[in-house]
């Protein structure tokens, strides 16, 4: 259960920024130079997918490294408790405080039909998390996670699993973004009964299969009215910047395999560009 909750959280946070220089179509990149004795690798995942099988080049990179670092430490035994506590809106806020009676009824219908419980039972949960509960419904297949596959390899190889940020860091993002903006996204999802979201997931999975990380950014930036687009500083840019010194620390200590959402890789403030600005050589693995 805790791995599923973390996967859902990652999915909310898989957002993107503005394109910088043209990057190769690859989700696996080698990090070298700048004092590193051995290379590390960074792999762009998609947190919810139909097929999370690891390609041979990813397996090879895992063999050449000695620890796995994800966005958060999914092996932390306190993770589920911390995440559950952070799912609720502060100050006793509820969905009914944020929308009209008519819009509440629309959201209630969706949650009741798709989640199997009335909105009244979960209306104090942050709207982004209510949207996340619907993610499995947007796929026409059983849900799989690359993070769980990476963890399985790390466990098999008896390697440490660590994180670039804490649970508390991630949960704070959803308090920094106004609940009114979050509920506006939930209402849009409810009004078209998941259709746009299903179409987006299908397109996103196709783009990910092509490893086109820049097309992924372009697609996710199309909807200028979404909270993802409005709050990229909180959802993406600030987090990417905070990750760079952490990536450096882990990579200097030992060769490391980093797994983060593919939306974090490209763009002016993407991890690849930020690592290059920090002095590292970051090159695509093309196999």
CSV table of C-alpha atoms in Angstrom, one decimal:
chain,number,residue,atom,x,y,z
A,1,UNK,CA,0.0,0.0,0.0
A,2,UNK,CA,2.7,2.5,0.9
A,3,UNK,CA,4.4,2.0,-2.5
A,4,UNK,CA,1.1,2.6,-4.2
A,5,UNK,CA,0.6,5.8,-2.3
A,6,UNK,CA,4.1,7.0,-3.2
A,7,UNK,CA,3.5,6.2,-6.8
A,8,UNK,CA,0.3,8.2,-6.8
A,9,UNK,CA,2.2,11.1,-5.2
A,10,UNK,CA,5.0,11.0,-7.7
A,11,UNK,CA,2.4,11.1,-10.5
A,12,UNK,CA,1.0,14.4,-9.2
A,13,UNK,CA,4.5,15.8,-9.1
A,14,UNK,CA,5.5,14.7,-12.6
A,15,UNK,CA,5.4,18.1,-14.2
A,16,UNK,CA,7.6,20.0,-16.6
A,17,UNK,CA,9.1,23.3,-17.7
A,18,UNK,CA,10.0,25.4,-20.7
A,19,UNK,CA,12.3,23.9,-23.4
A,20,UNK,CA,16.0,24.9,-23.4
A,21,UNK,CA,18.3,23.3,-25.9
A,22,UNK,CA,17.3,20.4,-28.1
A,23,UNK,CA,17.9,17.1,-26.3
A,24,UNK,CA,18.2,13.6,-27.7
A,25,UNK,CA,15.3,11.2,-27.4
A,26,UNK,CA,16.4,9.2,-24.4
A,27,UNK,CA,15.2,8.6,-20.9
A,28,UNK,CA,18.6,7.3,-19.6
A,29,UNK,CA,21.6,9.7,-19.2
A,30,UNK,CA,25.1,9.2,-18.0
A,31,UNK,CA,26.6,11.7,-15.5
A,32,UNK,CA,30.4,12.1,-15.6
A,33,UNK,CA,33.2,14.6,-14.9
A,34,UNK,CA,33.4,17.3,-12.3
A,35,UNK,CA,35.4,15.2,-9.9
A,36,UNK,CA,33.4,12.0,-10.2
A,37,UNK,CA,35.7,8.9,-10.2
A,38,UNK,CA,33.0,6.7,-11.7
A,39,UNK,CA,29.9,7.7,-13.7
A,40,UNK,CA,26.4,7.8,-12.3
A,41,UNK,CA,23.1,7.6,-14.3
A,42,UNK,CA,19.8,9.3,-14.3
A,43,UNK,CA,16.7,7.6,-15.6
A,44,UNK,CA,13.4,9.4,-16.4
A,45,UNK,CA,10.5,7.3,-15.3
A,46,UNK,CA,6.8,7.5,-15.9
A,47,UNK,CA,5.1,6.9,-12.5
A,48,UNK,CA,2.0,5.2,-13.8
A,49,UNK,CA,2.2,3.0,-16.8
A,50,UNK,CA,1.0,-0.2,-18.4
A,51,UNK,CA,4.4,-1.7,-18.8
A,52,UNK,CA,7.3,-0.9,-16.5
A,53,UNK,CA,9.7,-3.5,-17.8
A,54,UNK,CA,13.3,-2.3,-17.6
A,55,UNK,CA,15.3,-2.1,-20.9
A,56,UNK,CA,18.7,-3.7,-21.2
A,57,UNK,CA,20.5,-0.4,-21.1
A,58,UNK,CA,18.8,0.5,-17.8
A,59,UNK,CA,19.6,-2.9,-16.3
A,60,UNK,CA,23.3,-2.4,-17.4
A,61,UNK,CA,23.3,1.0,-15.7
A,62,UNK,CA,21.9,-0.5,-12.5
A,63,UNK,CA,24.6,-3.2,-12.6
A,64,UNK,CA,27.3,-0.5,-12.9
A,65,UNK,CA,26.0,1.5,-9.9
A,66,UNK,CA,25.9,0.7,-6.2
A,67,UNK,CA,22.8,2.5,-4.9
A,68,UNK,CA,19.4,3.7,-6.1
A,69,UNK,CA,18.1,7.2,-5.4
A,70,UNK,CA,14.5,8.1,-6.2
A,71,UNK,CA,12.6,11.3,-5.6
A,72,UNK,CA,11.9,10.1,-2.1
A,73,UNK,CA,13.1,7.1,-0.1
A,74,UNK,CA,10.3,4.7,-0.8
A,75,UNK,CA,11.9,2.2,1.6
A,76,UNK,CA,11.3,4.4,4.6
A,77,UNK,CA,9.1,2.6,7.0
A,78,UNK,CA,7.5,5.8,8.2
A,79,UNK,CA,6.6,6.9,4.7
A,80,UNK,CA,2.9,5.8,4.7
A,81,UNK,CA,2.1,7.4,8.0
A,82,UNK,CA,3.7,10.8,7.0
A,83,UNK,CA,2.0,10.8,3.6
A,84,UNK,CA,-1.4,9.9,5.0
A,85,UNK,CA,-1.1,12.8,7.5
A,86,UNK,CA,-0.2,15.2,4.7
A,87,UNK,CA,-3.1,14.4,2.5
A,88,UNK,CA,-5.6,16.5,4.3
A,89,UNK,CA,-6.3,20.2,3.8
A,90,UNK,CA,-5.2,22.6,6.6
A,91,UNK,CA,-7.5,24.7,8.8
A,92,UNK,CA,-10.4,22.3,8.5
A,93,UNK,CA,-11.0,23.2,4.8
A,94,UNK,CA,-13.3,21.0,2.8
A,95,UNK,CA,-14.3,20.8,-0.9
A,96,UNK,CA,-17.7,22.2,0.0
A,97,UNK,CA,-15.9,25.4,1.2
A,98,UNK,CA,-14.3,25.8,-2.2
A,99,UNK,CA,-17.0,25.3,-4.8
A,100,UNK,CA,-20.7,26.0,-5.4
A,101,UNK,CA,-23.4,23.4,-4.6
A,102,UNK,CA,-23.8,22.7,-8.3
A,103,UNK,CA,-20.1,22.1,-8.8
A,104,UNK,CA,-19.9,20.0,-5.6
A,105,UNK,CA,-22.6,17.7,-7.0
A,106,UNK,CA,-20.6,17.3,-10.2
A,107,UNK,CA,-17.5,16.3,-8.3
A,108,UNK,CA,-19.5,14.1,-5.9
A,109,UNK,CA,-20.9,12.2,-8.9
A,110,UNK,CA,-17.5,11.5,-10.3
A,111,UNK,CA,-15.9,10.4,-7.0
A,112,UNK,CA,-18.9,8.2,-6.1
A,113,UNK,CA,-18.9,6.5,-9.5
A,114,UNK,CA,-15.2,6.1,-9.9
A,115,UNK,CA,-13.8,5.7,-6.3
A,116,UNK,CA,-16.9,4.0,-4.8
A,117,UNK,CA,-17.6,6.4,-2.0
A,118,UNK,CA,-19.4,9.7,-1.7
A,119,UNK,CA,-17.4,12.9,-1.8
A,120,UNK,CA,-18.6,13.7,1.8
A,121,UNK,CA,-16.3,10.9,3.1
A,122,UNK,CA,-13.2,12.4,1.5
A,123,UNK,CA,-13.9,16.1,1.0
A,124,UNK,CA,-11.2,17.2,3.5
A,125,UNK,CA,-8.5,15.6,1.3
A,126,UNK,CA,-6.5,18.0,-0.9
A,127,UNK,CA,-8.0,18.1,-4.4
A,128,UNK,CA,-4.8,17.0,-6.1
A,129,UNK,CA,-5.0,13.7,-4.1
A,130,UNK,CA,-8.6,13.2,-5.1
A,131,UNK,CA,-7.5,13.5,-8.7
A,132,UNK,CA,-4.7,11.0,-8.0
A,133,UNK,CA,-7.2,8.5,-6.8
A,134,UNK,CA,-8.7,8.5,-10.3
A,135,UNK,CA,-5.4,7.8,-12.1
A,136,UNK,CA,-5.8,4.1,-12.3
A,137,UNK,CA,-9.2,4.7,-14.0
A,138,UNK,CA,-7.4,6.6,-16.8
A,139,UNK,CA,-5.4,3.5,-17.9
A,140,UNK,CA,-6.9,0.7,-19.9
A,141,UNK,CA,-4.6,-1.8,-18.1
A,142,UNK,CA,-3.4,-2.8,-14.7
A,143,UNK,CA,-1.2,-0.1,-13.2
A,144,UNK,CA,2.6,-0.6,-13.0
A,145,UNK,CA,5.4,1.5,-11.7
A,146,UNK,CA,9.0,1.9,-12.7
A,147,UNK,CA,9.9,3.0,-9.2
A,148,UNK,CA,8.8,-0.4,-7.8
A,149,UNK,CA,10.8,-2.2,-10.5
A,150,UNK,CA,13.9,-0.2,-9.6
A,151,UNK,CA,13.4,-0.9,-6.0
A,152,UNK,CA,13.1,-4.6,-6.7
A,153,UNK,CA,16.5,-4.6,-8.5
A,154,UNK,CA,18.1,-2.6,-5.6
A,155,UNK,CA,16.7,-5.1,-3.1
A,156,UNK,CA,18.0,-8.0,-5.2
A,157,UNK,CA,21.4,-6.5,-5.5
A,158,UNK,CA,21.4,-5.6,-1.7
A,159,UNK,CA,21.8,-1.9,-2.4
A,160,UNK,CA,20.6,1.1,-0.4
A,161,UNK,CA,17.6,3.0,-1.6
A,162,UNK,CA,17.6,6.7,-0.8
A,163,UNK,CA,15.7,9.9,-1.8
A,164,UNK,CA,16.5,13.4,-3.2
A,165,UNK,CA,13.9,15.0,-0.9
A,166,UNK,CA,11.8,14.0,2.1
A,167,UNK,CA,8.1,13.1,2.3
A,168,UNK,CA,7.6,16.4,4.1
A,169,UNK,CA,9.2,18.3,1.2
A,170,UNK,CA,6.8,16.8,-1.2
A,171,UNK,CA,3.7,17.2,0.9
A,172,UNK,CA,4.4,20.9,1.4
A,173,UNK,CA,4.1,21.5,-2.3
A,174,UNK,CA,0.3,20.8,-2.0
A,175,UNK,CA,-0.1,23.3,0.7
A,176,UNK,CA,1.9,26.0,-1.2
A,177,UNK,CA,-0.5,25.6,-4.2
A,178,UNK,CA,-3.8,27.3,-3.4
A,179,UNK,CA,-6.6,24.7,-2.8
A,180,UNK,CA,-8.8,26.9,-5.1
A,181,UNK,CA,-6.5,26.1,-8.0
A,182,UNK,CA,-6.3,22.5,-7.2
A,183,UNK,CA,-10.1,22.1,-7.0
A,184,UNK,CA,-10.5,23.9,-10.3
A,185,UNK,CA,-8.5,21.1,-11.9
A,186,UNK,CA,-10.6,18.5,-10.1
A,187,UNK,CA,-13.8,20.2,-11.4
A,188,UNK,CA,-12.5,20.1,-15.0
A,189,UNK,CA,-11.8,16.4,-14.6
A,190,UNK,CA,-15.3,15.8,-13.3
A,191,UNK,CA,-17.1,17.9,-15.9
A,192,UNK,CA,-15.8,15.8,-18.8
A,193,UNK,CA,-15.9,12.6,-16.8
A,194,UNK,CA,-12.2,11.8,-17.2
A,195,UNK,CA,-12.2,11.9,-21.0
A,196,UNK,CA,-9.6,14.6,-21.4
A,197,UNK,CA,-7.4,13.0,-18.8
A,198,UNK,CA,-7.7,9.5,-20.4
A,199,UNK,CA,-6.7,11.0,-23.8
A,200,UNK,CA,-3.8,12.8,-22.1
A,201,UNK,CA,-2.5,9.6,-20.5
A,202,UNK,CA,-2.7,7.7,-23.8
A,203,UNK,CA,-0.8,10.3,-25.6
A,204,UNK,CA,1.8,10.6,-22.8
A,205,UNK,CA,2.4,6.9,-22.7
A,206,UNK,CA,3.0,6.9,-26.5
A,207,UNK,CA,5.5,9.8,-26.2
A,208,UNK,CA,7.3,8.1,-23.3
A,209,UNK,CA,7.7,4.9,-25.4
A,210,UNK,CA,9.5,7.1,-28.0
A,211,UNK,CA,11.6,8.5,-25.1
A,212,UNK,CA,10.9,12.0,-26.4
A,213,UNK,CA,11.4,14.0,-23.3
A,214,UNK,CA,10.9,17.3,-25.0
A,215,UNK,CA,7.6,16.3,-26.7
A,216,UNK,CA,6.5,15.3,-23.2
A,217,UNK,CA,7.2,18.8,-22.0
A,218,UNK,CA,5.4,20.4,-24.9
A,219,UNK,CA,2.3,18.2,-24.3
A,220,UNK,CA,2.1,18.9,-20.6
A,221,UNK,CA,2.4,22.6,-21.2
A,222,UNK,CA,-0.5,22.8,-23.6
A,223,UNK,CA,-3.1,23.5,-21.0
A,224,UNK,CA,-2.2,27.0,-19.7
A,225,UNK,CA,-5.2,27.1,-17.3
A,226,UNK,CA,-4.0,24.0,-15.3
A,227,UNK,CA,-2.3,24.2,-11.9
A,228,UNK,CA,0.6,22.3,-13.4
A,229,UNK,CA,1.3,25.1,-15.7
A,230,UNK,CA,0.5,27.9,-13.2
A,231,UNK,CA,2.7,26.6,-10.4
A,232,UNK,CA,5.7,25.1,-12.2
A,233,UNK,CA,8.0,27.0,-9.8
A,234,UNK,CA,6.6,25.0,-6.9
A,235,UNK,CA,6.0,21.7,-8.6
A,236,UNK,CA,9.1,21.5,-10.7
A,237,UNK,CA,11.7,24.3,-10.9
A,238,UNK,CA,12.4,24.8,-7.2
A,239,UNK,CA,12.6,21.0,-6.7
A,240,UNK,CA,15.0,20.5,-9.6
A,241,UNK,CA,17.3,23.2,-8.3
A,242,UNK,CA,17.3,21.7,-4.8
A,243,UNK,CA,18.1,18.2,-6.3
A,244,UNK,CA,21.4,19.2,-7.9
A,245,UNK,CA,23.5,19.4,-4.8
A,246,UNK,CA,21.9,16.2,-3.5
A,247,UNK,CA,22.7,14.5,-6.8
A,248,UNK,CA,26.3,15.7,-6.5
A,249,UNK,CA,26.6,14.4,-2.9
A,250,UNK,CA,25.3,11.0,-3.8
A,251,UNK,CA,27.4,10.7,-7.0
A,252,UNK,CA,30.6,11.7,-5.3
A,253,UNK,CA,30.1,9.2,-2.6
A,254,UNK,CA,29.5,6.2,-4.9
A,255,UNK,CA,28.2,5.5,-8.5
A,256,UNK,CA,24.5,6.1,-8.2
A,257,UNK,CA,21.4,5.3,-10.3
A,258,UNK,CA,18.9,8.1,-10.0
A,259,UNK,CA,15.3,7.6,-10.9
A,260,UNK,CA,13.0,10.6,-11.3
A,261,UNK,CA,10.0,11.5,-13.3
A,262,UNK,CA,10.8,12.0,-17.0
A,263,UNK,CA,9.3,15.4,-16.9
A,264,UNK,CA,12.1,16.6,-14.7
A,265,UNK,CA,14.8,15.9,-17.3
A,266,UNK,CA,14.4,18.4,-20.1
A,267,UNK,CA,14.0,22.2,-20.3
A,268,UNK,CA,15.9,25.3,-19.2
A,269,UNK,CA,15.4,24.3,-15.5
A,270,UNK,CA,15.5,20.6,-16.2
A,271,UNK,CA,17.9,18.4,-14.3
A,272,UNK,CA,20.0,17.7,-17.4
A,273,UNK,CA,20.7,21.3,-18.1
A,274,UNK,CA,21.2,22.2,-14.4
A,275,UNK,CA,23.7,19.4,-14.0
A,276,UNK,CA,25.6,20.6,-17.1
A,277,UNK,CA,25.6,24.2,-15.6
A,278,UNK,CA,27.1,22.7,-12.4
A,279,UNK,CA,30.0,21.3,-14.5
A,280,UNK,CA,29.0,17.8,-15.2
A,281,UNK,CA,29.1,16.0,-18.6
A,282,UNK,CA,25.6,14.6,-19.1
A,283,UNK,CA,25.1,12.4,-22.2
A,284,UNK,CA,22.3,10.4,-23.6
A,285,UNK,CA,22.5,6.6,-23.6
A,286,UNK,CA,21.2,5.6,-27.1
A,287,UNK,CA,20.8,1.9,-27.5
